[in-house]
């Protein structure tokens, strides 16, 4: 007779795995060191999640859910889409969100390299941000929302790599001014 499922143990392992991946990233992730960090063994991770790929899928989904919960805390800009975009940028580029951004960039690079386990997730994440911008900037088109998402993603990547946040925040301010000018006429 096999072990009985332990949903609480599985949920606990998943939360710890998310913490681990947010801190250490995905590059070179191996089940044995992950399991050791979680206080278990690779066999138990496979028992609870079925495979490394399924575990990674669940880790990415849980990390995204955490980020969405943090997004729920975002305030500011009610009624003014540009003020809302500015508040979003402050939130999006904050040190608190950096682990989530690094993880998403790792997934996107993996998708570019043809890693199938990341392609669907990366695509859904990009479309999710486009949908978020479409909701926040009424009257914008998917192409315009893509421009905003691409610009914010590029600026965020620049800031994470260089640490030159004053320059990057200035570039965001310039982008916001271009958007405001474009909305006036």
PDB file of C-alpha atoms in Angstrom:
ATOM      1  CA  UNK A   1       0.000   0.000   0.000  1.00  0.00           C
ATOM      2  CA  UNK A   2       1.404   3.400  -1.044  1.00  0.00           C
ATOM      3  CA  UNK A   3       1.554   6.630   0.866  1.00  0.00           C
ATOM      4  CA  UNK A   4      -1.563   8.664   1.243  1.00  0.00           C
ATOM      5  CA  UNK A   5      -1.536  12.118  -0.333  1.00  0.00           C
ATOM      6  CA  UNK A   6      -0.656  14.906   2.060  1.00  0.00           C
ATOM      7  CA  UNK A   7      -2.114  18.095   0.523  1.00  0.00           C
ATOM      8  CA  UNK A   8      -0.820  20.282   3.359  1.00  0.00           C
ATOM      9  CA  UNK A   9       2.722  18.964   2.849  1.00  0.00           C
ATOM     10  CA  UNK A  10       2.461  19.527  -0.912  1.00  0.00           C
ATOM     11  CA  UNK A  11       1.242  23.112  -0.397  1.00  0.00           C
ATOM     12  CA  UNK A  12       4.044  23.753   2.096  1.00  0.00           C
ATOM     13  CA  UNK A  13       6.654  22.378  -0.339  1.00  0.00           C
ATOM     14  CA  UNK A  14       5.233  24.515  -3.147  1.00  0.00           C
ATOM     15  CA  UNK A  15       5.434  27.718  -1.089  1.00  0.00           C
ATOM     16  CA  UNK A  16       9.010  26.928  -0.057  1.00  0.00           C
ATOM     17  CA  UNK A  17       9.903  26.081  -3.680  1.00  0.00           C
ATOM     18  CA  UNK A  18       8.542  29.462  -4.815  1.00  0.00           C
ATOM     19  CA  UNK A  19      10.642  31.205  -2.168  1.00  0.00           C
ATOM     20  CA  UNK A  20      13.709  29.249  -3.318  1.00  0.00           C
ATOM     21  CA  UNK A  21      13.194  29.986  -7.010  1.00  0.00           C
ATOM     22  CA  UNK A  22      12.534  33.678  -6.372  1.00  0.00           C
ATOM     23  CA  UNK A  23      15.804  33.855  -4.463  1.00  0.00           C
ATOM     24  CA  UNK A  24      18.002  31.588  -6.601  1.00  0.00           C
ATOM     25  CA  UNK A  25      16.354  31.627 -10.035  1.00  0.00           C
ATOM     26  CA  UNK A  26      15.834  28.806 -12.495  1.00  0.00           C
ATOM     27  CA  UNK A  27      19.209  28.620 -14.180  1.00  0.00           C
ATOM     28  CA  UNK A  28      20.859  25.346 -13.290  1.00  0.00           C
ATOM     29  CA  UNK A  29      17.972  24.370 -11.026  1.00  0.00           C
ATOM     30  CA  UNK A  30      18.322  20.738 -10.016  1.00  0.00           C
ATOM     31  CA  UNK A  31      15.912  18.702  -7.923  1.00  0.00           C
ATOM     32  CA  UNK A  32      18.458  17.442  -5.382  1.00  0.00           C
ATOM     33  CA  UNK A  33      19.693  20.869  -4.194  1.00  0.00           C
ATOM     34  CA  UNK A  34      16.133  22.212  -4.308  1.00  0.00           C
ATOM     35  CA  UNK A  35      14.850  19.274  -2.261  1.00  0.00           C
ATOM     36  CA  UNK A  36      17.679  19.662   0.240  1.00  0.00           C
ATOM     37  CA  UNK A  37      16.865  23.364   0.662  1.00  0.00           C
ATOM     38  CA  UNK A  38      13.216  22.430   1.228  1.00  0.00           C
ATOM     39  CA  UNK A  39      14.077  19.828   3.843  1.00  0.00           C
ATOM     40  CA  UNK A  40      13.038  16.824   1.771  1.00  0.00           C
ATOM     41  CA  UNK A  41      14.444  14.689  -1.032  1.00  0.00           C
ATOM     42  CA  UNK A  42      14.011  14.617  -4.805  1.00  0.00           C
ATOM     43  CA  UNK A  43      11.918  11.440  -4.633  1.00  0.00           C
ATOM     44  CA  UNK A  44       9.359  13.184  -2.408  1.00  0.00           C
ATOM     45  CA  UNK A  45       9.188  16.169  -4.766  1.00  0.00           C
ATOM     46  CA  UNK A  46       8.420  13.785  -7.637  1.00  0.00           C
ATOM     47  CA  UNK A  47       5.867  12.007  -5.436  1.00  0.00           C
ATOM     48  CA  UNK A  48       4.058  15.266  -4.682  1.00  0.00           C
ATOM     49  CA  UNK A  49       4.367  16.956  -8.104  1.00  0.00           C
ATOM     50  CA  UNK A  50       4.806  14.146 -10.630  1.00  0.00           C
ATOM     51  CA  UNK A  51       7.870  15.551 -12.399  1.00  0.00           C
ATOM     52  CA  UNK A  52      10.348  18.398 -12.299  1.00  0.00           C
ATOM     53  CA  UNK A  53       8.481  20.064 -15.193  1.00  0.00           C
ATOM     54  CA  UNK A  54       5.156  19.906 -13.333  1.00  0.00           C
ATOM     55  CA  UNK A  55       6.789  21.291 -10.201  1.00  0.00           C
ATOM     56  CA  UNK A  56       8.281  24.185 -12.194  1.00  0.00           C
ATOM     57  CA  UNK A  57       4.914  24.898 -13.818  1.00  0.00           C
ATOM     58  CA  UNK A  58       3.271  25.073 -10.406  1.00  0.00           C
ATOM     59  CA  UNK A  59       6.089  27.193  -8.987  1.00  0.00           C
ATOM     60  CA  UNK A  60       5.719  29.705 -11.829  1.00  0.00           C
ATOM     61  CA  UNK A  61       1.927  29.821 -11.432  1.00  0.00           C
ATOM     62  CA  UNK A  62       2.244  30.298  -7.658  1.00  0.00           C
ATOM     63  CA  UNK A  63       4.862  33.039  -8.106  1.00  0.00           C
ATOM     64  CA  UNK A  64       2.557  34.780 -10.560  1.00  0.00           C
ATOM     65  CA  UNK A  65      -0.326  34.496  -8.075  1.00  0.00           C
ATOM     66  CA  UNK A  66       1.871  36.120  -5.411  1.00  0.00           C
ATOM     67  CA  UNK A  67       2.707  38.938  -7.791  1.00  0.00           C
ATOM     68  CA  UNK A  68      -0.998  39.433  -8.596  1.00  0.00           C
ATOM     69  CA  UNK A  69      -1.730  39.604  -4.852  1.00  0.00           C
ATOM     70  CA  UNK A  70       0.933  42.298  -4.510  1.00  0.00           C
ATOM     71  CA  UNK A  71      -0.612  44.099  -7.483  1.00  0.00           C
ATOM     72  CA  UNK A  72      -3.856  44.204  -5.505  1.00  0.00           C
ATOM     73  CA  UNK A  73      -2.062  46.424  -2.986  1.00  0.00           C
ATOM     74  CA  UNK A  74      -1.269  48.986  -5.680  1.00  0.00           C
ATOM     75  CA  UNK A  75      -3.025  52.273  -5.198  1.00  0.00           C
ATOM     76  CA  UNK A  76      -2.918  55.703  -6.706  1.00  0.00           C
ATOM     77  CA  UNK A  77      -4.065  57.325  -9.885  1.00  0.00           C
ATOM     78  CA  UNK A  78      -7.784  56.704  -9.567  1.00  0.00           C
ATOM     79  CA  UNK A  79      -9.451  58.351 -12.550  1.00  0.00           C
ATOM     80  CA  UNK A  80      -6.182  59.472 -14.131  1.00  0.00           C
ATOM     81  CA  UNK A  81      -4.670  56.709 -16.280  1.00  0.00           C
ATOM     82  CA  UNK A  82      -1.281  58.453 -16.447  1.00  0.00           C
ATOM     83  CA  UNK A  83      -1.090  58.798 -12.665  1.00  0.00           C
ATOM     84  CA  UNK A  84      -2.108  55.134 -12.462  1.00  0.00           C
ATOM     85  CA  UNK A  85       0.671  54.206 -14.899  1.00  0.00           C
ATOM     86  CA  UNK A  86       3.151  56.203 -12.828  1.00  0.00           C
ATOM     87  CA  UNK A  87       2.015  54.416  -9.647  1.00  0.00           C
ATOM     88  CA  UNK A  88       2.289  51.117 -11.464  1.00  0.00           C
ATOM     89  CA  UNK A  89       5.860  51.906 -12.559  1.00  0.00           C
ATOM     90  CA  UNK A  90       6.868  52.738  -8.976  1.00  0.00           C
ATOM     91  CA  UNK A  91       5.399  49.396  -7.872  1.00  0.00           C
ATOM     92  CA  UNK A  92       6.752  47.413 -10.845  1.00  0.00           C
ATOM     93  CA  UNK A  93      10.297  48.765 -10.474  1.00  0.00           C
ATOM     94  CA  UNK A  94      10.440  48.501  -6.677  1.00  0.00           C
ATOM     95  CA  UNK A  95      13.044  46.271  -5.023  1.00  0.00           C
ATOM     96  CA  UNK A  96      10.191  44.197  -3.601  1.00  0.00           C
ATOM     97  CA  UNK A  97       9.205  43.124  -7.131  1.00  0.00           C
ATOM     98  CA  UNK A  98      12.737  42.540  -8.445  1.00  0.00           C
ATOM     99  CA  UNK A  99      12.735  38.766  -7.736  1.00  0.00           C
ATOM    100  CA  UNK A 100       9.515  38.379  -9.737  1.00  0.00           C
ATOM    101  CA  UNK A 101      10.935  40.398 -12.636  1.00  0.00           C
ATOM    102  CA  UNK A 102      14.177  38.390 -12.670  1.00  0.00           C
ATOM    103  CA  UNK A 103      12.164  35.164 -12.695  1.00  0.00           C
ATOM    104  CA  UNK A 104       9.990  36.341 -15.585  1.00  0.00           C
ATOM    105  CA  UNK A 105      13.061  37.381 -17.576  1.00  0.00           C
ATOM    106  CA  UNK A 106      14.597  33.946 -16.991  1.00  0.00           C
ATOM    107  CA  UNK A 107      11.413  32.313 -18.250  1.00  0.00           C
ATOM    108  CA  UNK A 108      11.313  34.580 -21.296  1.00  0.00           C
ATOM    109  CA  UNK A 109      14.944  33.799 -22.156  1.00  0.00           C
ATOM    110  CA  UNK A 110      14.187  30.095 -21.740  1.00  0.00           C
ATOM    111  CA  UNK A 111      11.213  30.477 -24.080  1.00  0.00           C
ATOM    112  CA  UNK A 112      13.435  32.234 -26.631  1.00  0.00           C
ATOM    113  CA  UNK A 113      15.875  29.353 -26.402  1.00  0.00           C
ATOM    114  CA  UNK A 114      13.090  26.929 -27.298  1.00  0.00           C
ATOM    115  CA  UNK A 115      12.445  25.497 -23.844  1.00  0.00           C
ATOM    116  CA  UNK A 116       8.860  24.356 -24.314  1.00  0.00           C
ATOM    117  CA  UNK A 117       8.077  24.313 -20.599  1.00  0.00           C
ATOM    118  CA  UNK A 118       8.487  28.098 -20.564  1.00  0.00           C
ATOM    119  CA  UNK A 119       6.953  29.163 -23.873  1.00  0.00           C
ATOM    120  CA  UNK A 120       3.298  28.981 -22.856  1.00  0.00           C
ATOM    121  CA  UNK A 121       3.884  30.643 -19.520  1.00  0.00           C
ATOM    122  CA  UNK A 122       5.903  33.486 -21.060  1.00  0.00           C
ATOM    123  CA  UNK A 123       3.236  34.089 -23.705  1.00  0.00           C
ATOM    124  CA  UNK A 124       0.459  34.143 -21.081  1.00  0.00           C
ATOM    125  CA  UNK A 125       2.460  36.532 -18.887  1.00  0.00           C
ATOM    126  CA  UNK A 126       3.008  38.994 -21.742  1.00  0.00           C
ATOM    127  CA  UNK A 127      -0.655  38.881 -22.752  1.00  0.00           C
ATOM    128  CA  UNK A 128      -1.634  39.316 -19.104  1.00  0.00           C
ATOM    129  CA  UNK A 129       0.378  42.539 -18.861  1.00  0.00           C
ATOM    130  CA  UNK A 130      -1.089  43.758 -22.163  1.00  0.00           C
ATOM    131  CA  UNK A 131      -4.585  43.096 -20.786  1.00  0.00           C
ATOM    132  CA  UNK A 132      -3.701  44.950 -17.604  1.00  0.00           C
ATOM    133  CA  UNK A 133      -2.585  48.005 -19.591  1.00  0.00           C
ATOM    134  CA  UNK A 134      -5.689  47.857 -21.798  1.00  0.00           C
ATOM    135  CA  UNK A 135      -7.834  48.015 -18.658  1.00  0.00           C
ATOM    136  CA  UNK A 136      -5.789  50.829 -17.144  1.00  0.00           C
ATOM    137  CA  UNK A 137      -5.609  52.985 -20.269  1.00  0.00           C
ATOM    138  CA  UNK A 138      -9.164  53.100 -21.603  1.00  0.00           C
ATOM    139  CA  UNK A 139      -9.368  53.578 -25.351  1.00  0.00           C
ATOM    140  CA  UNK A 140      -5.910  52.143 -25.991  1.00  0.00           C
ATOM    141  CA  UNK A 141      -5.420  49.484 -28.640  1.00  0.00           C
ATOM    142  CA  UNK A 142      -3.589  46.175 -28.197  1.00  0.00           C
ATOM    143  CA  UNK A 143      -0.704  47.609 -30.225  1.00  0.00           C
ATOM    144  CA  UNK A 144      -0.487  50.665 -27.952  1.00  0.00           C
ATOM    145  CA  UNK A 145      -0.668  48.458 -24.863  1.00  0.00           C
ATOM    146  CA  UNK A 146       2.132  46.315 -26.335  1.00  0.00           C
ATOM    147  CA  UNK A 147       4.234  49.455 -26.760  1.00  0.00           C
ATOM    148  CA  UNK A 148       3.682  50.368 -23.100  1.00  0.00           C
ATOM    149  CA  UNK A 149       4.453  46.835 -21.886  1.00  0.00           C
ATOM    150  CA  UNK A 150       7.556  46.600 -24.082  1.00  0.00           C
ATOM    151  CA  UNK A 151       8.822  49.971 -22.936  1.00  0.00           C
ATOM    152  CA  UNK A 152       8.254  49.206 -19.251  1.00  0.00           C
ATOM    153  CA  UNK A 153       9.865  45.775 -19.613  1.00  0.00           C
ATOM    154  CA  UNK A 154      12.894  47.272 -21.347  1.00  0.00           C
ATOM    155  CA  UNK A 155      13.285  50.008 -18.762  1.00  0.00           C
ATOM    156  CA  UNK A 156      12.921  47.515 -15.936  1.00  0.00           C
ATOM    157  CA  UNK A 157      15.547  45.238 -17.471  1.00  0.00           C
ATOM    158  CA  UNK A 158      17.870  48.232 -17.874  1.00  0.00           C
ATOM    159  CA  UNK A 159      17.424  49.206 -14.223  1.00  0.00           C
ATOM    160  CA  UNK A 160      17.888  45.681 -12.917  1.00  0.00           C
ATOM    161  CA  UNK A 161      21.088  45.231 -14.915  1.00  0.00           C
ATOM    162  CA  UNK A 162      22.696  48.649 -14.471  1.00  0.00           C
ATOM    163  CA  UNK A 163      21.242  49.770 -11.151  1.00  0.00           C
ATOM    164  CA  UNK A 164      21.046  53.261 -12.678  1.00  0.00           C
ATOM    165  CA  UNK A 165      17.531  53.918 -11.419  1.00  0.00           C
ATOM    166  CA  UNK A 166      17.757  57.712 -11.580  1.00  0.00           C
ATOM    167  CA  UNK A 167      18.407  57.555 -15.333  1.00  0.00           C
ATOM    168  CA  UNK A 168      15.855  54.785 -15.877  1.00  0.00           C
ATOM    169  CA  UNK A 169      13.176  56.615 -13.884  1.00  0.00           C
ATOM    170  CA  UNK A 170      13.953  59.740 -15.939  1.00  0.00           C
ATOM    171  CA  UNK A 171      13.448  57.712 -19.115  1.00  0.00           C
ATOM    172  CA  UNK A 172      10.118  56.476 -17.764  1.00  0.00           C
ATOM    173  CA  UNK A 173       9.125  60.102 -17.043  1.00  0.00           C
ATOM    174  CA  UNK A 174       9.976  61.024 -20.638  1.00  0.00           C
ATOM    175  CA  UNK A 175       7.913  58.096 -21.918  1.00  0.00           C
ATOM    176  CA  UNK A 176       4.974  59.189 -19.774  1.00  0.00           C
ATOM    177  CA  UNK A 177       5.210  62.713 -21.209  1.00  0.00           C
ATOM    178  CA  UNK A 178       5.135  61.313 -24.766  1.00  0.00           C
ATOM    179  CA  UNK A 179       2.010  59.309 -23.859  1.00  0.00           C
ATOM    180  CA  UNK A 180       0.347  62.375 -22.327  1.00  0.00           C
ATOM    181  CA  UNK A 181       1.180  64.512 -25.369  1.00  0.00           C
ATOM    182  CA  UNK A 182      -0.179  61.812 -27.673  1.00  0.00           C
ATOM    183  CA  UNK A 183      -3.445  61.656 -25.751  1.00  0.00           C
ATOM    184  CA  UNK A 184      -3.994  65.405 -26.160  1.00  0.00           C
ATOM    185  CA  UNK A 185      -3.937  65.472 -29.854  1.00  0.00           C
TER     186      UNK A 185
END
